Amino acid sequence: MQRFGELGLQVRAADALLVAAARAVEAATDDLTDNTAAEASLAVAAAKVHCATATATAAVEVAGALFEVAGTALVGSHHEVAERIAEYHRLGIDEFILSGHPHVEEAYWVGEGVLPCWPTPVCGPTPPRSPGSPTPRCPSPQGCPGDVLTRDGLWARSVNVKPRPYA
């Protein structure tokens, strides 16, 4: 497989696409101070998020769960975001720089919602579960194959995570 390096994306993950889209719009308009600009931005954002028609969704949707809202963002349910990241990995991207706003909350949403829904192990085969081991906690109705039990007794996803030192 050809290696393409890393991909930086904003992430807006929630239990449902509409909630994630609303969070993305809210984050995009958080820092506006000028009332006129804020009103115009809110009107545009409301039109973009309005999912009653296909044309409103197509205005911000680049591909699948990839949206253009104040930068490129993966917006969707936990399962949709996990599927899209896995798709990028299958295309050869092996490092992801994920960010979101608010930073700490989005990190928890990704860690608790997206990673348990990862469709396939990213760094190779996942060790088999021992017979009689408990079923992993997974918020996805599709299930979360590849979960492993850690030494601490916690369920985890086999994901290639490399710490990146800040300069």
Short mmCIF file of C-alpha atoms in Angstrom, two decimals:
data_model
loop_
_atom_site.label_atom_id
_atom_site.label_comp_id
_atom_site.label_asym_id
_atom_site.label_seq_id
_atom_site.Cartn_x
_atom_site.Cartn_y
_atom_site.Cartn_z
CA MET A 1 0.00 0.00 0.00
CA GLN A 2 1.29 3.47 -0.85
CA ARG A 3 1.85 5.72 2.16
CA PHE A 4 0.41 9.23 1.94
CA GLY A 5 1.42 10.48 5.39
CA GLU A 6 -0.85 12.35 7.69
CA LEU A 7 -4.21 14.09 7.50
CA GLY A 8 -5.41 16.89 9.76
CA LEU A 9 -9.16 17.22 10.28
CA GLN A 10 -11.60 18.87 12.63
CA VAL A 11 -13.93 16.29 14.18
CA ARG A 12 -17.55 16.80 15.19
CA ALA A 13 -18.86 13.48 16.47
CA ALA A 14 -22.13 12.92 18.28
CA ASP A 15 -24.76 10.24 18.71
CA ALA A 16 -26.56 11.63 15.66
CA LEU A 17 -25.56 13.56 12.53
CA LEU A 18 -27.86 16.53 13.22
CA VAL A 19 -26.39 17.04 16.71
CA ALA A 20 -22.86 16.89 15.27
CA ALA A 21 -23.74 19.38 12.53
CA ALA A 22 -25.25 21.76 15.07
CA ARG A 23 -22.05 21.56 17.16
CA ALA A 24 -19.97 22.31 14.06
CA VAL A 25 -21.99 25.42 13.26
CA GLU A 26 -21.91 26.58 16.87
CA ALA A 27 -18.12 26.20 16.99
CA ALA A 28 -17.76 28.03 13.68
CA THR A 29 -19.69 31.04 14.96
CA ASP A 30 -18.41 31.07 18.58
CA ASP A 31 -15.76 33.76 18.25
CA LEU A 32 -17.68 36.32 16.16
CA THR A 33 -18.07 39.67 17.87
CA ASP A 34 -19.48 41.93 15.15
CA ASN A 35 -23.30 41.60 15.25
CA THR A 36 -23.73 42.01 11.50
CA ALA A 37 -21.12 39.38 10.68
CA ALA A 38 -22.55 37.08 13.34
CA GLU A 39 -26.08 37.41 12.01
CA ALA A 40 -24.94 36.78 8.44
CA SER A 41 -22.80 33.81 9.49
CA LEU A 42 -25.62 32.34 11.56
CA ALA A 43 -28.03 32.69 8.65
CA VAL A 44 -25.60 30.96 6.29
CA ALA A 45 -24.81 28.28 8.87
CA ALA A 46 -28.50 27.66 9.56
CA ALA A 47 -29.11 27.26 5.83
CA LYS A 48 -26.20 24.84 5.55
CA VAL A 49 -27.29 22.68 8.48
CA HIS A 50 -30.95 22.60 7.53
CA CYS A 51 -31.34 18.98 6.49
CA ALA A 52 -34.91 19.15 5.25
CA THR A 53 -33.74 19.27 1.63
CA ALA A 54 -30.93 17.52 -0.18
CA THR A 55 -29.65 20.80 -1.60
CA ALA A 56 -29.06 22.27 1.86
CA THR A 57 -26.98 19.26 2.88
CA ALA A 58 -25.09 19.21 -0.44
CA ALA A 59 -24.04 22.85 0.14
CA VAL A 60 -21.65 21.82 2.94
CA GLU A 61 -21.11 18.11 2.33
CA VAL A 62 -17.89 17.39 0.46
CA ALA A 63 -18.12 13.58 0.60
CA GLY A 64 -19.91 11.29 3.00
CA ALA A 65 -19.25 12.64 6.48
CA LEU A 66 -16.69 15.19 5.21
CA PHE A 67 -18.05 18.73 5.52
CA GLU A 68 -16.66 22.20 4.82
CA VAL A 69 -17.70 24.22 7.90
CA ALA A 70 -14.99 26.62 9.18
CA GLY A 71 -12.31 24.30 7.83
CA THR A 72 -12.58 20.70 6.73
CA ALA A 73 -14.42 18.61 9.31
CA LEU A 74 -15.65 15.07 9.71
CA VAL A 75 -19.20 15.58 10.92
CA GLY A 76 -21.53 12.78 11.84
CA SER A 77 -22.49 10.07 14.23
CA HIS A 78 -19.69 8.25 16.04
CA HIS A 79 -20.04 5.32 13.65
CA GLU A 80 -20.01 7.54 10.52
CA VAL A 81 -16.84 9.36 11.65
CA ALA A 82 -15.10 6.06 12.49
CA GLU A 83 -16.04 4.64 9.07
CA ARG A 84 -14.69 7.72 7.27
CA ILE A 85 -11.36 7.65 9.16
CA ALA A 86 -11.02 3.94 8.37
CA GLU A 87 -11.70 4.74 4.70
CA TYR A 88 -8.85 7.27 4.68
CA HIS A 89 -6.62 4.64 6.29
CA ARG A 90 -7.49 2.13 3.56
CA LEU A 91 -6.45 4.78 1.01
CA GLY A 92 -2.97 4.94 2.57
CA ILE A 93 -3.15 7.67 5.19
CA ASP A 94 -1.59 6.27 8.34
CA GLU A 95 -1.46 9.24 10.72
CA PHE A 96 -4.37 11.43 11.72
CA ILE A 97 -4.23 14.78 13.49
CA LEU A 98 -7.73 15.23 14.85
CA SER A 99 -8.88 18.41 16.50
CA GLY A 100 -12.19 19.82 17.60
CA HIS A 101 -13.81 22.57 19.58
CA PRO A 102 -14.23 22.63 22.50
CA HIS A 103 -10.94 20.72 22.62
CA VAL A 104 -11.28 18.65 25.78
CA GLU A 105 -14.93 17.77 25.22
CA GLU A 106 -14.34 16.74 21.60
CA ALA A 107 -11.38 14.58 22.67
CA TYR A 108 -13.70 12.74 25.05
CA TRP A 109 -16.44 12.42 22.38
CA VAL A 110 -13.93 10.89 19.96
CA GLY A 111 -12.32 8.65 22.57
CA GLU A 112 -15.58 7.39 24.06
CA GLY A 113 -17.73 7.41 20.94
CA VAL A 114 -15.63 7.10 17.77
CA LEU A 115 -12.79 4.78 18.79
CA PRO A 116 -15.11 2.05 20.13
CA CYS A 117 -16.84 2.05 16.72
CA TRP A 118 -13.65 1.64 14.71
CA PRO A 119 -14.66 -0.84 11.98
CA THR A 120 -11.30 -2.60 11.65
CA PRO A 121 -8.06 -2.69 13.61
CA VAL A 122 -5.68 -0.09 12.18
CA CYS A 123 -2.34 -1.60 13.19
CA GLY A 124 -2.89 -5.21 12.23
CA PRO A 125 -4.81 -8.19 13.51
CA THR A 126 -6.44 -7.86 16.89
CA PRO A 127 -5.69 -10.57 19.44
CA PRO A 128 -8.60 -13.00 19.82
CA ARG A 129 -10.86 -12.71 22.85
CA SER A 130 -10.47 -15.36 25.47
CA PRO A 131 -13.45 -17.71 25.84
CA GLY A 132 -15.99 -16.43 28.33
CA SER A 133 -14.73 -12.84 28.25
CA PRO A 134 -17.44 -10.21 28.68
CA THR A 135 -18.97 -8.45 25.70
CA PRO A 136 -17.37 -5.01 25.09
CA ARG A 137 -19.34 -1.86 25.80
CA CYS A 138 -20.10 -0.39 22.40
CA PRO A 139 -22.50 2.46 21.58
CA SER A 140 -22.76 1.41 17.93
CA PRO A 141 -25.76 -0.68 16.86
CA GLN A 142 -23.49 -2.20 14.17
CA GLY A 143 -21.17 -3.58 16.84
CA CYS A 144 -17.48 -3.00 17.34
CA PRO A 145 -15.37 -5.95 16.17
CA GLY A 146 -11.75 -6.02 17.25
CA ASP A 147 -12.11 -4.76 20.82
CA VAL A 148 -9.45 -6.05 23.20
CA LEU A 149 -9.35 -6.28 26.98
CA THR A 150 -6.42 -4.33 28.46
CA ARG A 151 -4.38 -5.27 31.52
CA ASP A 152 -6.42 -2.70 33.47
CA GLY A 153 -9.63 -4.55 32.64
CA LEU A 154 -10.81 -1.89 30.17
CA TRP A 155 -11.99 -2.51 26.62
CA ALA A 156 -9.87 -0.78 24.00
CA ARG A 157 -9.57 -0.54 20.24
CA SER A 158 -6.38 -1.64 18.52
CA VAL A 159 -5.32 1.68 16.97
CA ASN A 160 -1.92 2.91 15.82
CA VAL A 161 -1.43 6.02 17.97
CA LYS A 162 1.93 7.77 17.89
CA PRO A 163 2.55 10.56 20.41
CA ARG A 164 3.62 13.73 18.63
CA PRO A 165 5.95 16.08 20.55
CA TYR A 166 5.10 19.74 20.26
CA ALA A 167 7.91 22.03 19.09
#
